[in-house]
CSV table of C-alpha atoms (C1' of nucleotides) in Angstrom, one decimal:
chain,number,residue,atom,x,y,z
A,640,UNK,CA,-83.3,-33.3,110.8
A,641,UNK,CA,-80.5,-35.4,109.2
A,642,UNK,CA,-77.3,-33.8,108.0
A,643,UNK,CA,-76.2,-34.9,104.9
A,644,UNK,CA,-72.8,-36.2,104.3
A,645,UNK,CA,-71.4,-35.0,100.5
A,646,UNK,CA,-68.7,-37.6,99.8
A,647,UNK,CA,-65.7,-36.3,97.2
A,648,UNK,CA,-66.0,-38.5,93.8
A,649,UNK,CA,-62.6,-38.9,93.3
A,650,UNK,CA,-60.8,-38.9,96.7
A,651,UNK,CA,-64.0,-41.0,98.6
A,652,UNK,CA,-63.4,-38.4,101.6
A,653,UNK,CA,-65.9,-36.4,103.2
A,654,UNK,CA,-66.4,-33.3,102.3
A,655,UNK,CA,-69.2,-31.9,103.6
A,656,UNK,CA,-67.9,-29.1,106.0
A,657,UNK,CA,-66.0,-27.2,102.9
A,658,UNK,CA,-69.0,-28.2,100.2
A,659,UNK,CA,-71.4,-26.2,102.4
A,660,UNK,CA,-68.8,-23.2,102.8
A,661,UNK,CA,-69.8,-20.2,99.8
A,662,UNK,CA,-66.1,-19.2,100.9
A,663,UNK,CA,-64.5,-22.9,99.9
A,664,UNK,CA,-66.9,-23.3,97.2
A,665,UNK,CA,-66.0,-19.8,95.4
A,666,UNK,CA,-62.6,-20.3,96.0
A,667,UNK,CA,-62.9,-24.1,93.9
A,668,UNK,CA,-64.5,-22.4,91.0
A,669,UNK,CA,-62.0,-19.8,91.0
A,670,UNK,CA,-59.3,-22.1,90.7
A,671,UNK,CA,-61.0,-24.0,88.3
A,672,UNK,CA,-62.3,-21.0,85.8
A,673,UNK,CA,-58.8,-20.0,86.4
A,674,UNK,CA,-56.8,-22.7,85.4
A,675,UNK,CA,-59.0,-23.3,82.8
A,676,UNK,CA,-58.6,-19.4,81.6
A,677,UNK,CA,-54.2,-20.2,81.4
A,678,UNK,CA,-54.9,-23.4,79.2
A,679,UNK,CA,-56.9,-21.8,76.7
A,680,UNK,CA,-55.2,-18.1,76.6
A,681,UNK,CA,-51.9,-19.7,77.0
A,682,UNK,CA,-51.5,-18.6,73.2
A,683,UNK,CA,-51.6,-15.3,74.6
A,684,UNK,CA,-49.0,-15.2,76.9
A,685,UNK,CA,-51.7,-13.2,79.1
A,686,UNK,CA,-52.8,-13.6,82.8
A,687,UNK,CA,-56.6,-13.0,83.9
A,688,UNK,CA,-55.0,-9.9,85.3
A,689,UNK,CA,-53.3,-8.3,82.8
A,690,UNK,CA,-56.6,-9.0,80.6
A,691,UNK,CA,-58.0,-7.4,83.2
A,692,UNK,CA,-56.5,-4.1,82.7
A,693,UNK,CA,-56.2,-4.1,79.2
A,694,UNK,CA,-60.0,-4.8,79.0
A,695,UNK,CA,-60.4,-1.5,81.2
A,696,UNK,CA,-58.0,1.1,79.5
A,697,UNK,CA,-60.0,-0.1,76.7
A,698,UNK,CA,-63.0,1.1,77.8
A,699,UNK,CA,-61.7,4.4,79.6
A,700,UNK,CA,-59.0,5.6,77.4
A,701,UNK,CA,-56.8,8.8,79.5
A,702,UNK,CA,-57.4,7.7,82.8
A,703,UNK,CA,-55.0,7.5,85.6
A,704,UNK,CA,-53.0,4.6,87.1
A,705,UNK,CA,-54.4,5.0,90.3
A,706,UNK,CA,-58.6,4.9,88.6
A,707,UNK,CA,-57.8,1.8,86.6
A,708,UNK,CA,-56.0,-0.3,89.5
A,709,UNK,CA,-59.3,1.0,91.6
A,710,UNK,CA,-61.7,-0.5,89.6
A,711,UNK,CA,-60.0,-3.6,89.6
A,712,UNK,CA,-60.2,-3.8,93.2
A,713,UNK,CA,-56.0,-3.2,93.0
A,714,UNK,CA,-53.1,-1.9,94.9
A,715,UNK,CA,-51.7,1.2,93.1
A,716,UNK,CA,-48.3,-0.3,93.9
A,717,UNK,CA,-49.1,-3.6,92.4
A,718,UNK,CA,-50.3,-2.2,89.2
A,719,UNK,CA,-47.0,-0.7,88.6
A,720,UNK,CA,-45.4,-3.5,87.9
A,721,UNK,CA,-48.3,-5.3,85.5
A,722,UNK,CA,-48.3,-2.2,83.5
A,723,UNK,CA,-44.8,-2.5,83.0
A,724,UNK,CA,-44.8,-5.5,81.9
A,725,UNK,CA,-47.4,-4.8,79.7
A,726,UNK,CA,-46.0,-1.0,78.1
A,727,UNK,CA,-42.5,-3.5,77.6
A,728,UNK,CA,-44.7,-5.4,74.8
A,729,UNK,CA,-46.0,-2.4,73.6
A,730,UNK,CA,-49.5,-3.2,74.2
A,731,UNK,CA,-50.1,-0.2,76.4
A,732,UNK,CA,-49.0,3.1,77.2
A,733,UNK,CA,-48.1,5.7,79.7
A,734,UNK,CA,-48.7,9.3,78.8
A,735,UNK,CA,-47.6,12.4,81.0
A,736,UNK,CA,-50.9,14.2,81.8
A,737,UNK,CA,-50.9,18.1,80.9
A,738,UNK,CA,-52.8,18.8,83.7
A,739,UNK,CA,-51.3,16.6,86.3
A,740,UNK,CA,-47.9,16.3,86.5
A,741,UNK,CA,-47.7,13.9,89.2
A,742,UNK,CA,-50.4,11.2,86.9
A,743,UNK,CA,-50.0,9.3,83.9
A,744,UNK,CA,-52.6,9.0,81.7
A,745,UNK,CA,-53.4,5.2,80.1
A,746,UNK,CA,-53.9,4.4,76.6
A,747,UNK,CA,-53.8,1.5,74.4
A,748,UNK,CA,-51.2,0.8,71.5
A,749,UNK,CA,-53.0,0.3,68.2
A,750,UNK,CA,-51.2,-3.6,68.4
A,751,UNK,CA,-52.2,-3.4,71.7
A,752,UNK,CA,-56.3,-2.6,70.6
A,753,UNK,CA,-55.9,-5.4,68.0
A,754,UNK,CA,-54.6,-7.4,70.8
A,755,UNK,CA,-58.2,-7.0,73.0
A,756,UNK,CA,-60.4,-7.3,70.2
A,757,UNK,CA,-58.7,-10.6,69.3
A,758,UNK,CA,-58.6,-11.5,73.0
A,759,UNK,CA,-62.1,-10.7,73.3
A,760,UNK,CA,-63.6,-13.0,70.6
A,761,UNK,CA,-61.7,-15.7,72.2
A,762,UNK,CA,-63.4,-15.1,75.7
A,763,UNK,CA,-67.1,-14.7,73.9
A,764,UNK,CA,-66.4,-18.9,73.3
A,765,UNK,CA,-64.9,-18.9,77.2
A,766,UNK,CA,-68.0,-17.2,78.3
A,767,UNK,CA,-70.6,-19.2,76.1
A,768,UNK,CA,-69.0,-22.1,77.6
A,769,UNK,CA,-69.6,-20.6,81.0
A,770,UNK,CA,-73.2,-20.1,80.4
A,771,UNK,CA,-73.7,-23.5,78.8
A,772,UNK,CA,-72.6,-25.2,82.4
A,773,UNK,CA,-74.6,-23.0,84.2
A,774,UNK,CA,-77.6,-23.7,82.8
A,775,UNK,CA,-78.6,-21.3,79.9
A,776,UNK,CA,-78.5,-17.7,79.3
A,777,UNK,CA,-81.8,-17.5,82.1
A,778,UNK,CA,-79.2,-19.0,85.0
A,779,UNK,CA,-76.4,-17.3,83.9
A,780,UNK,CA,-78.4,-14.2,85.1
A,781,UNK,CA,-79.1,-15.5,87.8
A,782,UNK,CA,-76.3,-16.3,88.9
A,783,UNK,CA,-74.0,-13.0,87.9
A,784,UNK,CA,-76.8,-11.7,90.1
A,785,UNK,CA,-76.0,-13.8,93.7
A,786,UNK,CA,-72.7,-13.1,92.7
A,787,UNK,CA,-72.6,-9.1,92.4
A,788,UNK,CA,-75.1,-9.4,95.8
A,789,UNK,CA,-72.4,-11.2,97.5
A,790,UNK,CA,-69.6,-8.9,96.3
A,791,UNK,CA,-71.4,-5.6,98.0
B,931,UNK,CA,-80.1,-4.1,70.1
B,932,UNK,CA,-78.8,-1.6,72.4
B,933,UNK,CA,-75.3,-2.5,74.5
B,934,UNK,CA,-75.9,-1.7,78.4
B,935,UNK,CA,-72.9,0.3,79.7
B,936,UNK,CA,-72.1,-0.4,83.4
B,937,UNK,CA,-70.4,2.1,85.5
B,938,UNK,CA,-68.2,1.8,88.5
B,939,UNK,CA,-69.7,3.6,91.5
B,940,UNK,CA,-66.7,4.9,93.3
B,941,UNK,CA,-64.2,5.2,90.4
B,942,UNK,CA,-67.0,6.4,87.6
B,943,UNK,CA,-65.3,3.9,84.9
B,944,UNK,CA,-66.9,1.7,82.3
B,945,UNK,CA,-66.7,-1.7,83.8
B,946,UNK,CA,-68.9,-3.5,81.3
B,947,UNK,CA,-66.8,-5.6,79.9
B,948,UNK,CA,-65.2,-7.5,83.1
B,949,UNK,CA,-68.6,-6.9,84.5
B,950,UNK,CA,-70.1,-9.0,82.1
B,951,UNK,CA,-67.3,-11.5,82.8
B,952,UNK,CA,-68.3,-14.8,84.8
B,953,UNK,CA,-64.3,-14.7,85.0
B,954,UNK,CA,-63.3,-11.7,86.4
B,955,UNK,CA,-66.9,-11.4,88.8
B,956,UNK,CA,-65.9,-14.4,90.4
B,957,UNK,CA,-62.4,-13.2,90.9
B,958,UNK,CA,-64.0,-10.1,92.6
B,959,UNK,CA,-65.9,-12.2,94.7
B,960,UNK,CA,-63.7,-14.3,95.9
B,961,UNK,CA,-61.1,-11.8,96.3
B,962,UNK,CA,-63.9,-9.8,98.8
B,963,UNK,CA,-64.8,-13.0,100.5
B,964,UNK,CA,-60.8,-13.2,101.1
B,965,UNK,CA,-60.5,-10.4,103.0
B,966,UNK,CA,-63.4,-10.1,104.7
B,967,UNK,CA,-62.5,-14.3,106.1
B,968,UNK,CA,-59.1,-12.4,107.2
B,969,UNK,CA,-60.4,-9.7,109.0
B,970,UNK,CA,-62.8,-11.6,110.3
B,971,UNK,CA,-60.4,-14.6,111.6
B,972,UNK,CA,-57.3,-12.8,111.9
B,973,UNK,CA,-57.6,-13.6,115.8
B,974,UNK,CA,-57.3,-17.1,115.3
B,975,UNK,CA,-54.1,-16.4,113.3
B,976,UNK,CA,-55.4,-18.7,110.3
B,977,UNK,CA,-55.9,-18.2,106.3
B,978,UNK,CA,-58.3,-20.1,104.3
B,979,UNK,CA,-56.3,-22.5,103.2
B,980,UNK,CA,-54.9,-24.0,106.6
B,981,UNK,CA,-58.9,-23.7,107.8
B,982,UNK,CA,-59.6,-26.1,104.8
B,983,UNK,CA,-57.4,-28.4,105.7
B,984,UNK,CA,-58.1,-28.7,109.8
B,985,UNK,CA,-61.8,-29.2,108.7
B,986,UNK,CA,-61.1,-32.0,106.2
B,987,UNK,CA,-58.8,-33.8,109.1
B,988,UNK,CA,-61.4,-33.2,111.4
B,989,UNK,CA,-64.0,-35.3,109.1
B,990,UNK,CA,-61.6,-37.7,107.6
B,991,UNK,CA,-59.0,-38.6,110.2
B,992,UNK,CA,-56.4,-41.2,109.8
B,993,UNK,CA,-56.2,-40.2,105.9
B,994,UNK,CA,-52.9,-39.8,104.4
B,995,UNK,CA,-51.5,-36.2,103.0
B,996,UNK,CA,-52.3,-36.8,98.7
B,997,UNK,CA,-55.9,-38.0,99.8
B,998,UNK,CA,-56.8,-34.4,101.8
B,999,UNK,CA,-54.5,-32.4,99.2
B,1000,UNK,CA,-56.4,-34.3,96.3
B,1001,UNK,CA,-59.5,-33.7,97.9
B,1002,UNK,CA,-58.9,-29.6,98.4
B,1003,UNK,CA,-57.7,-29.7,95.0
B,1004,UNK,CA,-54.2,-28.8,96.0
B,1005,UNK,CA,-50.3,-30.2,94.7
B,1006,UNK,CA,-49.0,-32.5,97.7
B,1007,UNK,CA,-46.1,-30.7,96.9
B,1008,UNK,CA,-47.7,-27.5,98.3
B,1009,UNK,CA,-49.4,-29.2,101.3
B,1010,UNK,CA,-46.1,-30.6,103.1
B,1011,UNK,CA,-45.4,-26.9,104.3
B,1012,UNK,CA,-48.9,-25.9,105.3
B,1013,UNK,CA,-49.1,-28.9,107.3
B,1014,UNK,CA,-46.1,-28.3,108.6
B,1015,UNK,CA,-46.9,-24.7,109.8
B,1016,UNK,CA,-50.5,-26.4,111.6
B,1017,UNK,CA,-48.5,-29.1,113.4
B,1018,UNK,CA,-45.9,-26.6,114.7
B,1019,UNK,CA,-48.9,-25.3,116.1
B,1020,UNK,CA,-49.5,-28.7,117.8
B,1021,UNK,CA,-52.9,-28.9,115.7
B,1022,UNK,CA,-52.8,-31.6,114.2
B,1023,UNK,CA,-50.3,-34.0,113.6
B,1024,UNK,CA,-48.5,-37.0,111.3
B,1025,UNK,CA,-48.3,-40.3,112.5
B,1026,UNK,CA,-46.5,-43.3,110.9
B,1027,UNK,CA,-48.8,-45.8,109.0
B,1028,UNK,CA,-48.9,-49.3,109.9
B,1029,UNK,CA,-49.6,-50.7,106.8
B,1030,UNK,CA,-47.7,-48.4,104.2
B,1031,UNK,CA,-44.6,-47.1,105.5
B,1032,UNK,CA,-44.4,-44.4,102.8
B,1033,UNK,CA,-47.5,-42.5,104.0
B,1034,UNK,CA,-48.9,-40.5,106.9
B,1035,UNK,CA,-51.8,-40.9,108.6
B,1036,UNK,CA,-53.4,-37.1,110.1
B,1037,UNK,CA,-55.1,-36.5,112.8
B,1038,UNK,CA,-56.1,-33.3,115.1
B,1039,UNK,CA,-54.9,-32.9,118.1
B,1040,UNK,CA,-56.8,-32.8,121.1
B,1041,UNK,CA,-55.7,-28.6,120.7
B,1042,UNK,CA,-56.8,-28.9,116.6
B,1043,UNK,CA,-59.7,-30.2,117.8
B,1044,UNK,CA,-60.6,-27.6,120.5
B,1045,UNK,CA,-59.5,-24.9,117.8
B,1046,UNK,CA,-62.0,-26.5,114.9
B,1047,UNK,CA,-64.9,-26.5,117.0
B,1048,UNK,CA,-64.4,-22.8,118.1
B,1049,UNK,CA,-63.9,-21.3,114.4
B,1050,UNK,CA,-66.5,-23.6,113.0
B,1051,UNK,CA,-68.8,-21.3,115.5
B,1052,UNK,CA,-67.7,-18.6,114.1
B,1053,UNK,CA,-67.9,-19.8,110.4
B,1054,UNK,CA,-71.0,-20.2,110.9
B,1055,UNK,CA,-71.7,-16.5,111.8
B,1056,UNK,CA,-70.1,-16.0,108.5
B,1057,UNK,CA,-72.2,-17.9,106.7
B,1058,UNK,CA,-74.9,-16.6,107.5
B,1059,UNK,CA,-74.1,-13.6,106.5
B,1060,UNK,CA,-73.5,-14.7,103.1
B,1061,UNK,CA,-77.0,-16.3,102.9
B,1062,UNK,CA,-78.5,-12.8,104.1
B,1063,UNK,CA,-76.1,-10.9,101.4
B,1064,UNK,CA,-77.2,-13.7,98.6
B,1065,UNK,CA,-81.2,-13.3,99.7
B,1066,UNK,CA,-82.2,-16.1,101.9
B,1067,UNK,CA,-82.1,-19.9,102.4
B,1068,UNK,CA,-83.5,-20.4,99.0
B,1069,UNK,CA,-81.1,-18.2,97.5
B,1070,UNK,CA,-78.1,-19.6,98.9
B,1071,UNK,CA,-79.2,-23.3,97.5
B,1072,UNK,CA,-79.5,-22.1,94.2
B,1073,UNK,CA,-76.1,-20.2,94.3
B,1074,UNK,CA,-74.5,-23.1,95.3
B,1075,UNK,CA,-76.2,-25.3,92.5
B,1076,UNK,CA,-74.9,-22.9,89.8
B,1077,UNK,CA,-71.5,-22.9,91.6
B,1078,UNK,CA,-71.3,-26.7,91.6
B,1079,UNK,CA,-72.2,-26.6,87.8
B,1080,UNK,CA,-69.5,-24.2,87.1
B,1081,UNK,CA,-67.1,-26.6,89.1
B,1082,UNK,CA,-67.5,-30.0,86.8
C,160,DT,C1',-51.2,18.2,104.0
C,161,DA,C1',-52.9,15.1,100.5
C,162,DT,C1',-52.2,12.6,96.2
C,163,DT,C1',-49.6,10.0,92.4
C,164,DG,C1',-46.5,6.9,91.1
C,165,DT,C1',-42.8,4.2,92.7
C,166,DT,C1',-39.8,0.8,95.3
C,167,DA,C1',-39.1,-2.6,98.6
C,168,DT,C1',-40.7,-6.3,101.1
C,169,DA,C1',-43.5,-10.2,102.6
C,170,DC,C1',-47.0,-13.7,102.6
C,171,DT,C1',-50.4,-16.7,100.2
C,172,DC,C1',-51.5,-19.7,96.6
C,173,DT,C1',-50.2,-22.3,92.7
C,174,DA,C1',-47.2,-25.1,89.4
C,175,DT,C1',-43.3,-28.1,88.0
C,176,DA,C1',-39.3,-30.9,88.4
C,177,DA,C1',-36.5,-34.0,90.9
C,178,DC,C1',-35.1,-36.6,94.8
C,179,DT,C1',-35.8,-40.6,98.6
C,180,DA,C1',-37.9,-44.4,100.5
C,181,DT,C1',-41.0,-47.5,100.1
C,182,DA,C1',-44.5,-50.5,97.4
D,124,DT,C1',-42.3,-49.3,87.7
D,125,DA,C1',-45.3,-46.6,90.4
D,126,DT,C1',-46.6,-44.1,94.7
D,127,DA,C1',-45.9,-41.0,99.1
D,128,DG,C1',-43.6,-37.5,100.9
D,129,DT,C1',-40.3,-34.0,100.4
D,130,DT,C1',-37.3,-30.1,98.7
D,131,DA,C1',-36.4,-26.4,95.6
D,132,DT,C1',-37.9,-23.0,92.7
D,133,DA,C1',-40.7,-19.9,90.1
D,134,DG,C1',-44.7,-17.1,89.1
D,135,DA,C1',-49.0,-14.9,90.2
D,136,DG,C1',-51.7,-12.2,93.5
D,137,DT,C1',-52.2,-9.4,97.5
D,138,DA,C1',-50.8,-6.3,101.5
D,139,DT,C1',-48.1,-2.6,103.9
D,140,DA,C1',-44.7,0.9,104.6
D,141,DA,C1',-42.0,4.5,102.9
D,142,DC,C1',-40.2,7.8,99.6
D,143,DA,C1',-40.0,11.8,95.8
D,144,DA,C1',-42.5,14.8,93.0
D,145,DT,C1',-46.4,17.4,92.6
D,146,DA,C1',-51.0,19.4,94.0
DNA sequence: TATTGTTATACTCTATAACTATA
DNA sequence: TATAGTTATAGAGTATAACAATA
């Protein structure tokens, strides 16, 4: 049994201890998909996070600060200030809730629903580009797949 | 052509369109992976990052600080107080190069050295349990391929 | 008592610009 | 002039603790 030494293109150093690591390996593409998220939405002026939560009052109109920052694996107290940032360019919305007096319920600003749907064609190309390195629409499965296995 | 919606287990939201996302599904991962290294390694008092950069010393010693920040793909700007923090810590250290007075040459100490072996042991453990999450061996490979061909 | 939103705080990671000393 | 290391600074992202208003 021989172990295989993965040597770095660019630097010439040996890297197989971190090329073997899921951990070190995610974390790369992250940074990667990440960076390469900023150049092309720079236009934008939007982070992956903020998309993040615009994409998801989007989809669940009404619902409260602390259900959004949930299902984006957040903080409740770092959400407060995103959506601030966000409500300050109008593209979203705090409403007092009638029933709940301590929650605010989340809506979108009709700029701020232009503002997705533009958005959103623009990741379509981000996300065909995505599939393309992958493999095909076939590996892209697969792979979203591993991935939601390894995020249980 | 019917649109699959995806809900949210615990919070009962429509996730479809970040779960869909290669983006933000990678950003969940990682994110998971994160914090389950830290609770995992919080006894050796050590994040990912500094990890990375013991085990790159540890296979390429005697390399100066741009090669191993090239090769993690980090700013040497942003290594000089990491580096700082591990040879505080006596586990590794700088030494003056012969040939090139500008640049260090890094090396683990005999203590760095002690301290990779130990979490490598219990990398390993995690690991594992990554491959078991992702479905076997074979599994694992083939995440890793479609990781590396996100990566390029 | 528990929950919702909020503030304050700290740490990690990343990015950029500018300086110094060498090459 | 280019490179290696460094400093300073700023912005994201994440984590915890504590508080006021409300349930």
């Amino acid at each position: 049994m021989s172990a295989t030494v993965v040597i770095d293109d660019r630097s010439g150093l040996d890297i197989s201890l971190i090329d073997r690591s899921v951990l070190f390996q995610i974390r790369r593409s992250q940074t990667l998909l990440g960076r390469r998220f900023q150049s092309r939405f720079s236009d934008f002026g939007i982070t992956p996070g903020e998309y993040g939560v615009l994409l998801l009052i989007a989809s669940n109109p009404g619902r409260k600060q602390t259900q959004i920052a949930d299902a984006l694996g957040m903080q409740r107290a770092n959400f407060v200030p995103l959506i601030n940032s966000l409500e300050a360019r109008h593209l979203m919305e705090r409403r007092a809730s009638a029933q709940d007096k301590r929650s605010n319920a989340l809506y979108l600003t009709a700029a701020g629903d232009a503002f997705v749907k533009e958005i959103c064609a623009a990741e379509a190309t981000f996300e065909a580009e995505c599939t393309a390195r992958l493999g095909g629409a076939k590996a892209r499965e697969a792979f979203m797949l591993l991935l939601a296995r390894l995020s249980v």
